[in-house]
Amino acid sequence: MSTLTDPRTALQAPQVDHGPAGTRVGSGTLDPRLMLRSLPDAVRKLDPRVMVKSPVMFVVLIGSVLTTVLAALEPGDWFGWAITGWLWLTTLFANLAEAVAEGRGRAQAETLRRARTDTVARRVTGSGSGFGEERVAGTELRIGDLVVCEAGDTVPGDGDVVEGVASVDESAITGESAPVIRESGGDRSAVTGGTKVLSDRVVIRITTKPGETFIDRMIGLVEGAARQRTPNDIALNILLASLTIVFLLAVVSLQPFAVYAGAEQSMIVLTALLVCLIPTTIGALLSAIGIAGMDRLVQRNVLAMSGRAVEAAGDVSTLLLDKTGTITLGNRQAAAFVPVAGVSEAELAGAARLSSLADETPEGRSIVALADERHGPYGPEARADGAEWIAFTARTRMSGVDLDDRRVRKGAARSVTTWVRSRGGEVPGDAGEIADRIAAAGGTPLLVAVEDAHGTRVLGVVHLKDVVKEGMRERFGELRRMGIRTVMITGDNPLTARAVAEEAGVDDFLAEATPEDKMALIKREQAGGRLVAMTGDGTNDAPALAQADVGVAMNTGTSAAKEAGNMVDLDSDPTKLIEIVRIGKQLLITRGALTTFSIANDVAKYFAIIPAMFAVAYPSLDRLNIMRLASPESAILSAVVFNALIIVVLVPLALKGVRYRPAGADAMLRRNLGLYGLGGLIAPFIGIKLLDLLISLIPGIG
Amino acid sequence: MSPFLAGLLQLLALVAALGLAYRPLGDHMARVYTSTRHLRAERWIYRAIGADPSAEMRWPAYLRAVLAFSFVGVLLLYALQRAQGLLPGSLGFASIDPDQAFNTAASFVTNTNWQSYAGEQAMGHLVQTGGLAVQNFVSAAVGMAVAVALVRGFARTRTGELGNFWTDLVRGTVRVLLPISVAGALALVACGAVQNFSGIHGVGQFLGTTQQWNGGAVASQEAIKELGTNGGGYFNANSAHPFENPTPLSNLFQIFLILLIPTALTRTFGRMTGSLKQGYALLATMAVIWTGFTALMLWTESAHRGAAFEIAGGAMEGKETRFGIAGSALFAVATTLTSTGAVNSFHSSYTGFGGGITMLGMQLGEIAPGGVGSGLYGMLIMAVIAVFIAGLMVGRTPEYLGKKIGIREIKLAACYLLVTPALVLGLTAVAMALPTPRESMANAGPHGFSEILYAYTSAANNNGSAFAGLAADTPWFNTTLGIAMLLGRFLPIVLVLALAGSLAEQRSVPATNGTLSTHKPLFSGVLLATILIVTGLTYFPALALGPLAEGLAS
């Protein structure tokens, strides 16, 4: 058992990286071959019943069909065929974007599916004296069934361990090869179907129906089958649909105006104009952006039960973080040796070290480590052979060691002073002062006393303190710039809590927190209109996880916690909440940026197409041809080709998400407006001009 | 003095006057719409109409009251015109035909004031003063009430209540429009506008013929015509008529009245939502559009192209010499960027670009600064759209003034965006496709097309100005323009009140460092770009075939 790694400590190493590369939410690479492989899927998505879900692209599809018919009626017209071809490509590129996004998820689903091989379950029958076992297929298990798993068995379904303790290999779902402990009772009882029991025997109560297990849901999520549209996604779609209708009106009403002007337009040209004006770029990439956003979470081993939760993550304004394990390393550590007057620090350190040599608690180990670091190395004479170890008990509140020539004690101030006095020793006045000072600073004072030939006396105080993880202060500063307030939750007294809070740089703290306090805090924040995110793993966290807008349950947690939260972190790393917030924001920014880009594109397209359509009837309108495009045909074709190609060009951006650096809203808006607003205004002027130069080189055009 | 210098000086005087009035009037209106006290005169009115002035209304109730009041207004005004011949004070004019009476009733109730009649040849004192002038007040008060309801939607949290329509209507009329109109009318009389109930006079002409003149309560109607962004003139020549607008000073004063309430309402908005800066941001966007349009108009109208222009010092056709290029250009931009539609010169005679500027001003939705009330709510809708797009770019669900712009909000705002383009482009297309409406055009080519495009643009946006030349008093135009005015007024109001209701129900999201700040110049810029690209681009093809084709040719 001692070889097992507790996942909490294994994964709590701070995963902070500075530097520009680290602050960017990373992304999977886009393999060009994936585009090719997704082509059949893209064609399959041309089904109108599928396309109708995206109103913008549905209009393009109708336009493609219409121009095909018109081109077929006049087969000799190369222009009609060229427009038709590029309209179909526009539709296809949109589907390709979605197919590529889904394809990446599918590869992950494949890996998961391998874990879901059909298992045979050993179901417990009867109870008491009639206790027995029967072998049934994993798919026949129902909620409440009890199954037995022994070393080598695959867990047949999700459930809670109700009896025994076992080490479990969860690499199938977490990718983490170190096994974890699962035991009945407490917060580490949940097991996931498809994982493997490595040692011992446990009885598991099944808590999900077959087909709805964690792995099934995970597969559904990454494949996008259970993908729901998120509120912002729907709202954006409504805006895009209304813009499409506006431009449809503008184009449909144009024909009577054109007829009056003596420049009746062909349906092919009108369709081309319409497709160029409606926001096809964002319409084509919208669903890929959503799928890729979920995918980015999955790549970080976070499962979001709904897209809504991912979006809510971007809106979070209050983050509740547990102190222990999230903000601090989890245990108090020796930070300093403070001797009383007349004692050297080395003497105090030596005594403290001696008393801690057999102390296997993290505090004890940290005292030895600090003494070695400051005053080491210690020779063999510092070994305590044949010593009698005095273990810490709740009653004595101190521990120590008895050697032949001396006794050392360390512990709570009151206990140690009582011990010294009972042995006739003196407690110097500054010992109490030092202890109080340390306590006031939020640390824990440990008094060290010795009894030897010189009598019984206090040597000094060991300053134990919570060690804040490296880089946390920077992270909280980053969050503050993003407008997110962090609240530290701890069971410590307010004094200690304040000290840790100040050191870590959190905005607020909740000391001596009970689950009820936590719940009340969440409700209070929400009543003020703030969205709250938190992590949790215990059953008593479940109500708060359910109440929070973003509740990330640790995979090591109980199934109650996992049910209550709307995300599960397979790595059980509470600091990942920060990452989740970033991904949520990046998802929204990508949508907004591409929408802006798409709308800004229209200006250039007007300047390409309107003169091309009407310069014959009103020669003065040729002055609007500021790009000096070669001919009306090549101008219209260039605009249509640009419109199609820009989708392909932006697919990687849609999948990776736009570059995101934590910053205030104003700085972020200025940057994105410059890049995607101004860029969207200028890029098509250049692109269309270049395409026109190319197209006009083709003999017979221009 | 060059037209540019004249324009600049008048512009500065105007900005200074508006700046002086901005604070007191904006704050006064905020008090008017938030006060809990009723004046005695107001109590009498509430008792007379049977309204409970302190009952809070949710949006459907508020909307029902707006629609019922306006419907009754249309009926009364229609009946009054139809019975004119039978009633006293008709100056001997006959009753109005059904289609024209419908058109005029719809026009005045919707704050449009499109006139397919010539005032001095059709409407007597009773209809002018007892019907049209009354609607000049109340239709403006309705617009302000709807705007205030939307502002309350932003300001209030976790309630569906938007205030009381009757209180807002009565207070807007009694405490804002009436007092300023009285002062305005006196000022106009001082400038030389007429105010009497005189009959028709025959005035001898040089060539021996006689011309008929009549007086009337002109100055008082002028004041509310401009103040309430109505625009319906007492006389056919509107503010070009010397009885209505006698001097350059009265001209500048009329422009001041047009812009007064719409600009000050941005302060009222800031006051009521608790952040004056939010109001300034909207005002900044309005001001940039307004000054931009004015500068362009001054440039295109004074640019000397061709011998006739050079002799006249600019495009003087259709403009009064007493106002000149500057006074006319300022007026034309102000009247089309608000829902006024009063004219002191003939937009049809402007240069091609000049005509285009007046059209585009209306097509932007008349939000810079827009009609009384309608300008503010139109701008707020655009702000919602801008916030939605820009808000996503800062990585949060978009919020405006602490309210989330979610599915329902964007649905309502998006529908609002659809209404006027659908009416303008749809009806213009039908008119151009049919043979009969085209017979009303006075010109061929792009200018003829502009006449019809202008008419529907003006009607659907509730402006009321006309591109002279179109013979609009036909059953086709009276009916379709009437429908455009009614739908163009009340569909947006339905959507605005629904939006107000949905906003008022929300709780307020506190602003953080991660919230898009909507009170800074950056946001004013985003709003400007959204307005120009989202609404402006819709009309680009149509404008290209009308004013642009004409303007680029010269």
PDB file of C-alpha atoms in Angstrom, chain A residues 49-179:
ATOM      1  CA  ARG A  49     -32.203  18.781 -42.098  1.00  0.00           C
ATOM      2  CA  VAL A  50     -28.787  19.257 -40.529  1.00  0.00           C
ATOM      3  CA  MET A  51     -28.020  22.543 -42.249  1.00  0.00           C
ATOM      4  CA  VAL A  52     -31.232  24.235 -41.159  1.00  0.00           C
ATOM      5  CA  LYS A  53     -29.825  24.490 -37.644  1.00  0.00           C
ATOM      6  CA  SER A  54     -27.497  27.215 -38.866  1.00  0.00           C
ATOM      7  CA  PRO A  55     -29.736  29.758 -40.576  1.00  0.00           C
ATOM      8  CA  VAL A  56     -26.846  31.557 -42.267  1.00  0.00           C
ATOM      9  CA  MET A  57     -25.398  28.463 -43.880  1.00  0.00           C
ATOM     10  CA  PHE A  58     -28.858  27.183 -44.759  1.00  0.00           C
ATOM     11  CA  VAL A  59     -29.339  30.299 -46.869  1.00  0.00           C
ATOM     12  CA  VAL A  60     -26.016  29.580 -48.577  1.00  0.00           C
ATOM     13  CA  LEU A  61     -27.143  26.013 -49.256  1.00  0.00           C
ATOM     14  CA  ILE A  62     -30.368  27.245 -50.863  1.00  0.00           C
ATOM     15  CA  GLY A  63     -28.304  29.726 -52.865  1.00  0.00           C
ATOM     16  CA  SER A  64     -25.994  26.938 -54.035  1.00  0.00           C
ATOM     17  CA  VAL A  65     -28.914  24.790 -55.192  1.00  0.00           C
ATOM     18  CA  LEU A  66     -30.497  27.773 -56.924  1.00  0.00           C
ATOM     19  CA  THR A  67     -27.359  28.741 -58.827  1.00  0.00           C
ATOM     20  CA  THR A  68     -26.785  25.103 -59.797  1.00  0.00           C
ATOM     21  CA  VAL A  69     -30.200  24.978 -61.422  1.00  0.00           C
ATOM     22  CA  LEU A  70     -29.620  28.340 -63.132  1.00  0.00           C
ATOM     23  CA  ALA A  71     -26.174  27.327 -64.339  1.00  0.00           C
ATOM     24  CA  ALA A  72     -27.567  24.061 -65.681  1.00  0.00           C
ATOM     25  CA  LEU A  73     -30.177  25.999 -67.647  1.00  0.00           C
ATOM     26  CA  GLU A  74     -27.404  27.947 -69.328  1.00  0.00           C
ATOM     27  CA  PRO A  75     -24.535  25.473 -69.449  1.00  0.00           C
ATOM     28  CA  GLY A  76     -22.360  27.630 -71.694  1.00  0.00           C
ATOM     29  CA  ASP A  77     -21.945  30.394 -69.089  1.00  0.00           C
ATOM     30  CA  TRP A  78     -18.611  29.868 -67.311  1.00  0.00           C
ATOM     31  CA  PHE A  79     -19.404  32.612 -64.778  1.00  0.00           C
ATOM     32  CA  GLY A  80     -22.539  30.852 -63.542  1.00  0.00           C
ATOM     33  CA  TRP A  81     -20.632  27.618 -63.057  1.00  0.00           C
ATOM     34  CA  ALA A  82     -17.757  29.359 -61.302  1.00  0.00           C
ATOM     35  CA  ILE A  83     -20.084  31.096 -58.837  1.00  0.00           C
ATOM     36  CA  THR A  84     -22.013  27.857 -58.331  1.00  0.00           C
ATOM     37  CA  GLY A  85     -18.820  25.943 -57.647  1.00  0.00           C
ATOM     38  CA  TRP A  86     -17.599  28.440 -55.069  1.00  0.00           C
ATOM     39  CA  LEU A  87     -20.963  28.631 -53.336  1.00  0.00           C
ATOM     40  CA  TRP A  88     -20.909  24.864 -52.897  1.00  0.00           C
ATOM     41  CA  LEU A  89     -17.362  25.134 -51.602  1.00  0.00           C
ATOM     42  CA  THR A  90     -18.485  27.802 -49.114  1.00  0.00           C
ATOM     43  CA  THR A  91     -21.109  25.408 -47.774  1.00  0.00           C
ATOM     44  CA  LEU A  92     -18.657  22.547 -47.750  1.00  0.00           C
ATOM     45  CA  PHE A  93     -15.986  24.542 -45.929  1.00  0.00           C
ATOM     46  CA  ALA A  94     -18.471  25.400 -43.203  1.00  0.00           C
ATOM     47  CA  ASN A  95     -19.321  21.745 -42.756  1.00  0.00           C
ATOM     48  CA  LEU A  96     -15.657  20.868 -42.875  1.00  0.00           C
ATOM     49  CA  ALA A  97     -14.935  23.193 -39.968  1.00  0.00           C
ATOM     50  CA  GLU A  98     -17.566  21.452 -37.893  1.00  0.00           C
ATOM     51  CA  ALA A  99     -16.451  17.997 -39.016  1.00  0.00           C
ATOM     52  CA  VAL A 100     -12.824  18.705 -38.119  1.00  0.00           C
ATOM     53  CA  ALA A 101     -13.851  19.945 -34.691  1.00  0.00           C
ATOM     54  CA  GLU A 102     -15.928  16.842 -34.137  1.00  0.00           C
ATOM     55  CA  GLY A 103     -13.211  14.618 -35.565  1.00  0.00           C
ATOM     56  CA  ARG A 104     -10.780  15.713 -32.897  1.00  0.00           C
ATOM     57  CA  GLY A 105     -13.303  14.803 -30.232  1.00  0.00           C
ATOM     58  CA  ARG A 106     -13.980  11.500 -31.888  1.00  0.00           C
ATOM     59  CA  ALA A 107     -10.369  10.421 -31.595  1.00  0.00           C
ATOM     60  CA  GLN A 108     -10.597  10.969 -27.855  1.00  0.00           C
ATOM     61  CA  ALA A 109     -13.885   9.111 -27.681  1.00  0.00           C
ATOM     62  CA  GLU A 110     -12.213   6.133 -29.346  1.00  0.00           C
ATOM     63  CA  THR A 111      -9.709   5.909 -26.518  1.00  0.00           C
ATOM     64  CA  LEU A 112     -12.489   6.047 -23.982  1.00  0.00           C
ATOM     65  CA  ARG A 113     -14.535   3.456 -25.776  1.00  0.00           C
ATOM     66  CA  ARG A 114     -11.714   0.975 -25.443  1.00  0.00           C
ATOM     67  CA  ALA A 115     -12.088   1.284 -21.688  1.00  0.00           C
ATOM     68  CA  ARG A 116     -15.759   0.470 -21.906  1.00  0.00           C
ATOM     69  CA  THR A 117     -15.269  -3.111 -23.099  1.00  0.00           C
ATOM     70  CA  ASP A 118     -18.075  -5.290 -21.922  1.00  0.00           C
ATOM     71  CA  THR A 119     -17.333  -6.545 -18.497  1.00  0.00           C
ATOM     72  CA  VAL A 120     -18.722  -9.399 -16.512  1.00  0.00           C
ATOM     73  CA  ALA A 121     -19.946  -8.300 -13.123  1.00  0.00           C
ATOM     74  CA  ARG A 122     -20.058 -10.404  -9.985  1.00  0.00           C
ATOM     75  CA  ARG A 123     -23.378  -9.382  -8.522  1.00  0.00           C
ATOM     76  CA  VAL A 124     -24.068 -10.068  -4.866  1.00  0.00           C
ATOM     77  CA  THR A 125     -27.330 -11.916  -4.361  1.00  0.00           C
ATOM     78  CA  GLY A 126     -29.392 -12.157  -1.239  1.00  0.00           C
ATOM     79  CA  SER A 127     -28.184 -10.937   2.107  1.00  0.00           C
ATOM     80  CA  GLY A 128     -27.222 -12.183   5.474  1.00  0.00           C
ATOM     81  CA  SER A 129     -27.141 -16.010   5.488  1.00  0.00           C
ATOM     82  CA  GLY A 130     -28.324 -16.350   1.885  1.00  0.00           C
ATOM     83  CA  PHE A 131     -25.346 -14.345   0.668  1.00  0.00           C
ATOM     84  CA  GLY A 132     -24.017 -15.416  -2.755  1.00  0.00           C
ATOM     85  CA  GLU A 133     -22.645 -14.215  -6.053  1.00  0.00           C
ATOM     86  CA  GLU A 134     -23.816 -14.493  -9.629  1.00  0.00           C
ATOM     87  CA  ARG A 135     -22.071 -13.514 -12.848  1.00  0.00           C
ATOM     88  CA  VAL A 136     -24.017 -11.115 -15.049  1.00  0.00           C
ATOM     89  CA  ALA A 137     -23.132  -8.886 -17.963  1.00  0.00           C
ATOM     90  CA  GLY A 138     -22.168  -5.345 -16.960  1.00  0.00           C
ATOM     91  CA  THR A 139     -25.011  -4.003 -19.046  1.00  0.00           C
ATOM     92  CA  GLU A 140     -27.575  -5.798 -16.888  1.00  0.00           C
ATOM     93  CA  LEU A 141     -26.666  -3.980 -13.710  1.00  0.00           C
ATOM     94  CA  ARG A 142     -29.286  -1.727 -12.163  1.00  0.00           C
ATOM     95  CA  ILE A 143     -28.981   1.089  -9.669  1.00  0.00           C
ATOM     96  CA  GLY A 144     -28.550  -0.259  -6.170  1.00  0.00           C
ATOM     97  CA  ASP A 145     -26.995  -3.583  -7.210  1.00  0.00           C
ATOM     98  CA  LEU A 146     -23.991  -4.669  -5.178  1.00  0.00           C
ATOM     99  CA  VAL A 147     -21.028  -6.070  -7.064  1.00  0.00           C
ATOM    100  CA  VAL A 148     -17.753  -7.524  -5.916  1.00  0.00           C
ATOM    101  CA  CYS A 149     -14.442  -6.576  -7.488  1.00  0.00           C
ATOM    102  CA  GLU A 150     -11.129  -8.166  -6.701  1.00  0.00           C
ATOM    103  CA  ALA A 151      -7.618  -7.553  -7.897  1.00  0.00           C
ATOM    104  CA  GLY A 152      -7.540  -7.741 -11.687  1.00  0.00           C
ATOM    105  CA  ASP A 153     -11.286  -7.081 -12.140  1.00  0.00           C
ATOM    106  CA  THR A 154     -12.571  -4.208 -14.199  1.00  0.00           C
ATOM    107  CA  VAL A 155     -15.159  -2.139 -12.348  1.00  0.00           C
ATOM    108  CA  PRO A 156     -18.425  -2.898 -14.208  1.00  0.00           C
ATOM    109  CA  GLY A 157     -20.154   0.442 -13.611  1.00  0.00           C
ATOM    110  CA  ASP A 158     -20.095   3.683 -11.681  1.00  0.00           C
ATOM    111  CA  GLY A 159     -20.690   3.324  -7.995  1.00  0.00           C
ATOM    112  CA  ASP A 160     -19.554   3.846  -4.451  1.00  0.00           C
ATOM    113  CA  VAL A 161     -17.387   1.458  -2.485  1.00  0.00           C
ATOM    114  CA  VAL A 162     -19.482   0.237   0.436  1.00  0.00           C
ATOM    115  CA  GLU A 163     -17.058  -2.284   1.832  1.00  0.00           C
ATOM    116  CA  GLY A 164     -13.294  -2.620   1.773  1.00  0.00           C
ATOM    117  CA  VAL A 165     -10.436  -0.630   0.362  1.00  0.00           C
ATOM    118  CA  ALA A 166      -8.578  -1.143  -2.878  1.00  0.00           C
ATOM    119  CA  SER A 167      -6.056   0.430  -5.172  1.00  0.00           C
ATOM    120  CA  VAL A 168      -7.535   1.299  -8.508  1.00  0.00           C
ATOM    121  CA  ASP A 169      -5.922   2.070 -11.853  1.00  0.00           C
ATOM    122  CA  GLU A 170      -7.865   4.971 -13.352  1.00  0.00           C
ATOM    123  CA  SER A 171      -5.527   5.624 -16.242  1.00  0.00           C
ATOM    124  CA  ALA A 172      -8.265   4.747 -18.720  1.00  0.00           C
ATOM    125  CA  ILE A 173     -10.093   7.959 -17.904  1.00  0.00           C
ATOM    126  CA  THR A 174      -7.516  10.249 -16.377  1.00  0.00           C
ATOM    127  CA  GLY A 175      -4.428   9.214 -18.277  1.00  0.00           C
ATOM    128  CA  GLU A 176      -2.660   9.242 -14.909  1.00  0.00           C
ATOM    129  CA  SER A 177      -0.786   5.978 -14.455  1.00  0.00           C
ATOM    130  CA  ALA A 178      -0.312   6.122 -10.676  1.00  0.00           C
ATOM    131  CA  PRO A 179      -3.003   4.050  -8.981  1.00  0.00           C
TER     132      PRO A 179
END
